[in-house]
Amino acid sequence: MVLTAAMFGNPEFLRDHGVRYAYVAGAMVKGIASAEMVVRMANARLLSFYGSGGQRLETIDAAVAQIRSGTIPGAPAGVNFLHNMLMPTLEDELVDLLFRHDVRVVEAAAFIDVTPALVRYRCKGLRERADGSVEERHRIVGKASRLEVAGRFLAPPPAEIVRSLFESGRITAEEAKLAQRVPLAGDVCAEADSAGHTDKRVAVVLVPEFLKLRDVSRMRHGYLARPRIGLAGGLGTPEAIAAAFVLGAEFVLTGSINQCTVEAGTSDTVKDLLAAAGSQDFDMAPAGDMFEIGARIQVLRKGVLFAARANRLYDLYRQLADIHDLDPATRRTIEETYFHGRTFDEVWQETQSYYARVAPSEIERAEKNPKQKMAMIFRWYYVHSNRLALSGAPEGRVDYQIHCGPAMGAFNRWAHGTPLENWRNRHADTIAEALMTGAAAHLEQSYSRIAGRAERKEEACLSRTD
Ligand SMILES: Cc1cc2nc3c(=O)[nH]c(=O)nc-3n(C[C@H](O)[C@H](O)[C@H](O)COP(=O)(O)O)c2cc1C
């Protein structure tokens, strides 16, 4: 049998999303997953998600308009829907924007609990077909590394949220009724050891658990259409992609490898650093957006000091009650080196002017709580190190914050000696093509080796009995 890339995954995934392969390029914050990337992928009939995280609504609006004008109607193109713990109203504004542009699919991430905005997106446009099945206008690909979160995606939207959306006139009676017959997310992606925010879960453990949970959930809720389980995290070679499908994944999602492509919205300097990375060149650091609760991100270590410095700031935050408790030498090092010559007062002023615009209550909270104020000053380093990386500022290179995981190093090794060794030849869609067709070839070779061995064994048995 000849295996092809289009045979991988769940055929309904291909049909529902209008794509050639069960392969997705995941969102990357601040438009690193750029409009250009989404357009390229969509025109190759492959699904990807614009990196709306950390972007102003006007920027997202312009990017989605650019995607719309660069693609044909109905092309597979989505937007990231990141949970916003600090400013929940932004989720609602994002949903309005998605409806305005008729965006039919989102990649939902960073959710712990289900929010009304996400439910509104899912419910809007649910219709009953003549055969009794439910037509879904808005699809959610939910990413989770924990079973509890996966369970929430696999359950119908919570009844109390649906009821309150109906009572406030935000969804119709039919949409509210049909909400109980569909999972919140028709596609749930198990996120193993990945770039950025990660629990570093092991893929071979995660996928079977998610598949089992999906089966239980489908039985309990009696869905007609089976929710699909995908895998993300560590996928950077044909062998890894083949393994994901053998494990039972119904689609795969990549991230790290797409950051080192021509259309990724980051600097060339970052791409040069990424192209030189091996699979061991990554480290964990505290996450800037969830600094106080100790969430962690995976970042590039080789050639930069971001992880070391961010870890040092986090250790100080844990040890001290007030930034004024810092010894003078450490304070000087941070101000002169980490903060590139800015004093704590200057950083606090910049932080204040940002929060005065987006969440003034945060300033009041910090003024009453010195530890919180220290966290906000230290968190400035994350904003700064991110800007340095995106702009490629040469003087700040050691502080670049580059979210990435070992898939990047594995990809570099695989691409060595081929035209893809040079990142200027790398494009998200051609990488997808190469990995998926490579995965098909790899699996076919593996099967023929196994089948050949089985045949030889059978022949040997027969000759012994002759
Ligand atoms: C630079 C970068 C930024 C990312 N930003 C986001 C984001 O804003 N939202 C999100 O849902 N996932 C984000 N991710 C995660 C990816 O969408 C994807 O889930 C993950 O990278 C897959 O694992 P891998 O990196 O091992 O391929 C980001 C990944 C990278 C590399």
XYZ file of C-alpha atoms and ligand atoms in Angstrom:
497
model
C 0.000 0.000 0.000
C 1.246 3.503 -0.788
C 0.807 5.848 2.163
C 0.217 9.526 1.445
C 0.208 12.544 3.725
C -3.511 13.126 3.116
C -4.298 9.719 4.675
C -3.063 10.812 8.096
C -5.463 11.902 10.799
C -9.211 12.101 10.837
C -10.883 12.567 7.403
C -13.624 14.615 9.078
C -10.953 17.062 10.232
C -10.006 17.568 6.577
C -13.633 17.984 5.550
C -14.754 20.277 8.382
C -11.783 22.616 8.053
C -11.493 22.389 4.258
C -7.822 21.390 4.392
C -5.517 18.946 2.590
C -3.703 17.648 5.655
C -4.472 17.104 9.330
C -1.683 19.562 10.095
C -2.038 22.915 11.839
C 0.404 25.789 12.407
C -0.405 27.082 15.891
C -0.664 30.710 16.945
C 2.408 32.647 18.014
C 2.000 35.702 20.215
C 2.300 39.294 18.974
C 1.760 38.431 15.352
C 4.803 36.135 15.122
C 2.211 33.867 13.513
C 1.679 36.748 11.093
C -1.079 37.583 8.626
C 1.417 36.635 5.852
C 1.898 33.216 7.443
C -1.839 32.578 7.705
C -2.378 33.700 4.106
C 0.385 31.372 2.832
C -0.983 28.431 4.784
C -4.592 29.116 3.755
C -3.651 29.391 0.089
C -1.957 25.992 0.404
C -5.244 24.753 1.954
C -3.703 24.287 5.385
C -5.043 25.575 8.694
C -3.169 28.086 10.809
C -3.949 30.709 13.435
C -3.018 34.356 13.561
C -1.065 35.260 16.734
C -3.468 37.762 18.296
C -2.020 37.405 21.813
C -0.617 40.676 23.199
C -1.949 42.676 20.226
C -4.289 45.660 20.334
C -7.721 45.125 18.799
C -6.942 47.594 15.972
C -3.869 45.532 15.053
C -5.853 42.279 15.096
C -8.559 43.943 13.038
C -6.047 45.037 10.388
C -4.380 41.606 10.339
C -7.679 39.764 9.889
C -8.666 42.178 7.119
C -5.313 41.448 5.440
C -5.937 37.695 5.753
C -9.432 38.095 4.304
C -8.167 40.090 1.319
C -5.341 37.627 0.637
C -7.463 34.479 0.657
C -10.583 33.158 -1.008
C -13.823 33.058 1.054
C -13.986 29.931 3.179
C -10.194 29.430 3.153
C -8.886 27.730 6.315
C -7.697 30.638 8.426
C -8.215 31.212 12.128
C -7.313 33.497 14.987
C -5.935 32.716 18.433
C -8.424 33.152 21.281
C -6.307 33.541 24.396
C -7.959 33.613 27.766
C -7.518 37.030 29.344
C -7.457 36.673 33.110
C -6.735 40.324 33.789
C -9.102 41.968 31.322
C -12.065 39.661 30.580
C -13.913 42.368 28.605
C -11.212 42.085 25.952
C -12.421 38.541 25.247
C -15.870 39.907 24.393
C -14.390 42.594 22.178
C -12.369 39.934 20.366
C -15.527 37.888 19.777
C -17.272 40.926 18.262
C -14.279 41.395 15.973
C -14.320 37.715 14.954
C -18.028 37.932 14.115
C -17.481 41.129 12.131
C -14.894 39.384 9.972
C -16.800 36.088 9.918
C -13.857 34.144 11.353
C -15.104 30.568 11.586
C -12.383 28.925 13.649
C -10.298 29.886 16.685
C -7.497 28.265 18.609
C -8.463 28.605 22.279
C -5.582 28.528 24.729
C -4.624 29.453 28.316
C -8.127 28.631 29.558
C -8.596 27.139 33.001
C -12.310 27.828 33.207
C -14.779 28.365 30.415
C -15.701 32.010 29.862
C -18.966 33.516 28.546
C -17.133 35.068 25.584
C -15.833 31.691 24.399
C -19.276 30.154 24.804
C -20.882 32.997 22.859
C -18.431 32.427 19.997
C -19.206 28.707 19.932
C -23.000 29.003 20.204
C -23.577 31.761 17.678
C -24.896 30.216 14.475
C -25.690 26.703 15.740
C -28.503 25.324 13.550
C -30.352 22.046 13.367
C -30.136 20.342 9.965
C -33.049 18.434 8.456
C -31.380 15.116 9.439
C -31.226 16.219 13.092
C -27.473 16.882 13.145
C -26.111 20.216 14.337
C -24.531 22.649 11.904
C -21.640 24.477 13.548
C -20.777 27.907 12.237
C -17.971 28.558 14.704
C -15.387 25.935 15.529
C -12.964 25.847 18.427
C -9.617 24.053 18.503
C -8.962 23.920 22.244
C -5.394 23.472 23.478
C -4.781 21.874 26.842
C -2.033 20.081 28.692
C -4.235 19.018 31.589
C -7.082 16.560 31.645
C -9.374 18.885 33.654
C -9.100 21.551 30.985
C -9.491 19.007 28.171
C -12.598 17.766 29.992
C -14.110 21.258 29.904
C -13.448 21.549 26.169
C -14.968 18.108 25.575
C -18.148 18.840 27.573
C -21.003 20.951 26.169
C -20.761 24.683 26.982
C -21.737 25.103 30.678
C -25.542 25.317 30.989
C -25.493 28.298 33.373
C -23.377 30.384 30.984
C -25.606 29.396 28.055
C -28.699 30.382 30.062
C -27.325 33.785 30.986
C -26.275 34.478 27.384
C -29.812 33.609 26.273
C -31.428 35.713 29.005
C -29.296 38.712 28.052
C -30.322 38.269 24.414
C -26.821 37.428 23.185
C -27.806 34.046 21.744
C -31.153 32.749 20.474
C -33.359 30.067 22.027
C -32.375 27.623 19.261
C -28.665 28.275 19.791
C -29.091 27.788 23.551
C -30.948 24.503 23.026
C -28.440 23.123 20.507
C -25.488 24.099 22.728
C -26.222 21.035 24.851
C -25.643 18.749 21.878
C -22.117 19.805 20.931
C -18.798 19.861 22.790
C -17.377 23.306 23.520
C -14.449 22.363 21.247
C -14.826 19.920 18.381
C -11.026 19.621 18.238
C -8.921 19.308 21.354
C -5.164 19.460 21.062
C -3.053 17.790 23.731
C -0.071 20.062 24.297
C 3.040 18.190 25.378
C 6.541 19.659 25.899
C 6.262 22.795 23.740
C 7.535 26.316 23.222
C 6.383 29.038 25.575
C 3.905 28.185 28.329
C 4.240 24.481 28.967
C 3.768 21.872 31.658
C 6.361 19.790 29.729
C 3.976 16.843 29.596
C 5.046 13.662 27.804
C 3.247 13.141 24.487
C 3.058 9.343 24.729
C 1.295 9.688 28.078
C -0.942 12.600 27.136
C -2.485 11.407 23.859
C -3.859 8.049 25.096
C -5.292 9.823 28.170
C -6.980 12.465 26.031
C -8.355 9.822 23.633
C -9.861 7.881 26.514
C -11.373 11.040 28.004
C -12.849 11.927 24.620
C -14.510 8.490 24.345
C -16.003 8.770 27.824
C -17.199 12.299 27.154
C -18.791 11.395 23.839
C -20.640 8.494 25.431
C -21.838 10.615 28.345
C -23.118 13.454 26.180
C -24.209 11.390 23.170
C -22.599 13.631 20.523
C -23.308 12.574 16.957
C -19.969 13.918 15.734
C -16.925 12.562 17.549
C -14.653 15.289 18.979
C -11.113 14.932 17.641
C -7.868 14.782 19.589
C -4.657 16.285 18.227
C -1.089 16.567 19.433
C 1.259 19.535 19.758
C 4.674 19.797 21.353
C 7.993 18.512 20.110
C 6.893 17.974 16.506
C 9.741 18.990 14.224
C 10.628 15.959 12.117
C 8.769 13.508 9.854
C 9.474 10.725 12.375
C 7.841 12.710 15.201
C 4.795 13.511 13.062
C 4.455 9.839 12.053
C 4.725 8.833 15.723
C 1.948 11.295 16.653
C -0.441 9.719 14.165
C 0.550 6.165 15.200
C -0.193 7.196 18.786
C -3.733 8.026 17.721
C -3.584 11.787 17.188
C -6.197 12.878 14.659
C -4.319 16.037 13.757
C -0.939 17.551 14.589
C -0.062 21.133 15.495
C 3.387 22.724 15.246
C 4.740 25.948 16.707
C 8.476 26.348 17.277
C 9.512 25.432 13.739
C 7.240 28.075 12.195
C 8.994 30.875 14.068
C 12.076 30.271 11.945
C 10.420 30.891 8.565
C 10.479 33.813 6.169
C 6.924 34.926 7.004
C 7.220 34.703 10.818
C 6.707 38.158 12.346
C 9.968 38.347 14.242
C 13.442 39.672 13.526
C 16.035 38.090 11.252
C 18.442 38.010 14.205
C 16.034 35.756 16.106
C 15.690 33.510 13.065
C 19.510 33.287 12.769
C 19.728 32.225 16.426
C 16.942 29.682 16.037
C 18.454 28.144 12.914
C 21.654 27.468 14.864
C 19.920 25.755 17.808
C 20.172 22.096 18.727
C 17.481 20.196 20.633
C 19.370 20.700 23.932
C 19.573 24.484 23.646
C 16.366 25.375 25.506
C 15.594 26.224 29.084
C 12.697 27.008 31.385
C 12.040 30.491 32.769
C 9.187 32.069 34.723
C 6.371 33.412 32.531
C 5.958 37.186 32.494
C 2.160 37.143 32.191
C 1.754 34.757 35.137
C 4.888 35.719 37.049
C 3.330 35.781 40.514
C 1.758 32.314 40.258
C 4.991 30.726 39.063
C 3.913 29.586 35.566
C 6.863 28.654 33.332
C 7.804 29.084 29.712
C 10.285 27.279 27.486
C 12.744 29.577 25.716
C 15.917 29.522 23.662
C 19.015 29.401 25.886
C 21.846 29.272 23.365
C 23.390 32.675 22.710
C 21.151 34.595 25.139
C 20.907 35.238 28.892
C 17.168 35.808 29.150
C 16.374 32.562 31.010
C 19.168 33.063 33.545
C 18.156 36.678 34.228
C 14.414 36.000 34.363
C 15.010 33.139 36.806
C 17.159 35.427 38.957
C 14.384 38.065 39.054
C 11.866 35.419 40.044
C 14.107 34.127 42.850
C 14.462 37.683 44.190
C 10.703 38.208 43.993
C 10.166 35.071 46.060
C 12.766 35.993 48.665
C 11.890 39.662 49.233
C 8.815 41.531 50.436
C 9.772 44.875 48.926
C 12.058 46.017 46.114
C 13.749 48.358 48.602
C 15.069 45.276 50.433
C 17.415 44.576 47.503
C 21.092 45.030 48.339
C 22.662 47.980 46.460
C 24.970 45.827 44.302
C 22.113 43.634 43.023
C 19.943 46.677 42.423
C 22.736 48.259 40.376
C 23.228 45.096 38.311
C 19.535 44.899 37.502
C 19.150 48.562 36.660
C 22.342 48.820 34.622
C 22.431 45.407 32.953
C 18.984 43.772 32.852
C 17.100 47.059 32.474
C 19.682 48.590 30.121
C 20.363 51.647 32.289
C 16.815 52.376 33.471
C 16.193 52.961 37.169
C 13.394 51.181 39.003
C 11.574 54.529 39.248
C 11.727 55.005 35.474
C 10.472 51.475 34.890
C 7.650 51.988 37.384
C 6.577 55.198 35.613
C 6.435 53.388 32.281
C 4.509 50.513 33.860
C 2.066 52.930 35.486
C 1.311 54.733 32.257
C 0.512 51.398 30.576
C -1.793 50.204 33.364
C -3.483 53.603 33.678
C -4.778 52.946 30.165
C -5.713 49.250 30.379
C -6.305 48.329 34.064
C -6.001 51.248 36.535
C -7.049 49.037 39.470
C -3.732 47.189 39.119
C -1.830 50.381 40.029
C -3.950 50.921 43.145
C -3.333 47.301 44.140
C 0.417 47.690 43.672
C 0.592 50.974 45.608
C -0.910 49.141 48.619
C 1.246 46.042 48.220
C 5.041 46.481 47.814
C 5.545 42.848 46.740
C 3.013 43.323 43.952
C 4.760 46.510 42.895
C 8.067 44.618 42.780
C 6.450 41.959 40.572
C 5.195 44.629 38.183
C 8.626 46.264 37.957
C 10.310 42.909 37.324
C 7.656 42.004 34.764
C 8.736 45.024 32.731
C 11.839 42.993 31.851
C 9.583 40.542 29.975
C 7.966 43.255 27.927
C 11.359 44.745 27.171
C 13.087 41.442 26.300
C 10.198 40.559 24.014
C 10.429 43.894 22.193
C 14.180 43.499 21.799
C 13.740 40.091 20.145
C 10.923 41.184 17.848
C 12.812 44.258 16.694
C 16.182 42.505 16.470
C 17.895 45.334 18.372
C 21.576 44.268 18.216
C 22.570 45.974 21.498
C 19.999 43.953 23.454
C 20.710 40.550 21.950
C 21.634 38.795 25.198
C 18.230 39.700 26.627
C 16.102 38.378 23.747
C 13.095 36.482 25.028
C 12.478 33.788 22.405
C 9.749 31.249 23.110
C 10.799 27.981 21.545
C 11.114 24.266 22.277
C 13.325 21.338 21.258
C 11.286 20.671 18.085
C 13.302 23.522 16.561
C 16.621 21.779 17.177
C 15.280 18.484 15.847
C 14.069 20.255 12.709
C 17.462 21.935 12.196
C 19.248 18.585 12.394
C 16.778 16.983 9.979
C 17.113 19.894 7.526
C 20.931 19.928 7.689
C 22.454 19.528 4.244
C 19.173 20.244 2.443
C 17.917 23.554 0.986
C 15.879 23.956 4.208
C 19.079 24.322 6.220
C 18.953 28.027 5.342
C 15.940 29.577 7.091
C 15.479 31.945 4.146
C 14.178 28.905 2.254
C 11.756 27.933 5.012
C 8.035 28.689 4.666
C 5.293 27.446 6.984
C 3.395 25.706 4.175
C 6.412 24.090 2.484
C 7.669 22.864 5.861
C 4.235 21.332 6.466
C 4.403 19.631 3.074
C 7.914 18.285 3.668
C 7.129 16.989 7.154
C 3.821 15.379 6.238
C 5.108 13.670 3.080
C 8.258 12.691 4.977
C 6.097 11.198 7.730
C 4.185 9.119 5.167
C 7.452 7.846 3.658
C 8.858 7.072 7.109
C 5.819 5.106 8.158
C 5.706 3.189 4.913
C 9.356 2.169 5.319
C 8.747 1.145 8.918
C 5.756 -0.983 7.927
C 7.607 -2.661 5.062
C 10.478 -3.514 7.414
C 8.028 -5.061 9.884
C 6.062 -6.822 7.130
C 9.332 -8.083 5.546
C 10.424 -9.517 8.887
C 7.015 -11.164 9.389
C 7.197 -12.684 5.906
C 10.705 -14.021 6.477
C 9.579 -15.543 9.782
C 6.620 -17.212 8.095
C 8.873 -18.583 5.329
C 11.298 -19.944 7.922
C 8.436 -21.687 9.747
C 7.161 -23.185 6.509
C 10.614 -24.457 5.483
C 11.037 -26.086 8.907
C 7.719 -27.953 8.541
C 8.527 -29.069 4.955
C 7.171 32.041 19.556
C 5.959 31.285 19.986
C 4.873 31.986 20.476
C 3.706 31.304 20.837
N 2.619 32.037 21.222
C 1.435 31.408 21.413
C 0.261 32.153 21.648
O 0.265 33.383 21.676
N -0.904 31.473 21.826
C -0.954 30.108 21.775
O -2.043 29.543 21.904
N 0.147 29.384 21.575
C 1.328 29.992 21.374
N 2.453 29.258 21.097
C 2.370 27.786 21.116
C 2.127 27.220 19.725
O 0.914 27.651 19.172
C 2.125 25.676 19.779
O 1.044 25.234 20.579
C 3.398 25.101 20.346
O 4.503 25.868 19.955
C 3.594 23.668 19.855
O 4.723 23.086 20.393
P 6.190 23.136 19.699
O 6.708 24.488 19.963
O 6.958 22.087 20.426
O 5.999 22.852 18.252
C 3.645 29.895 20.739
C 4.755 29.205 20.252
C 5.896 29.878 19.858
C 7.040 29.115 19.277
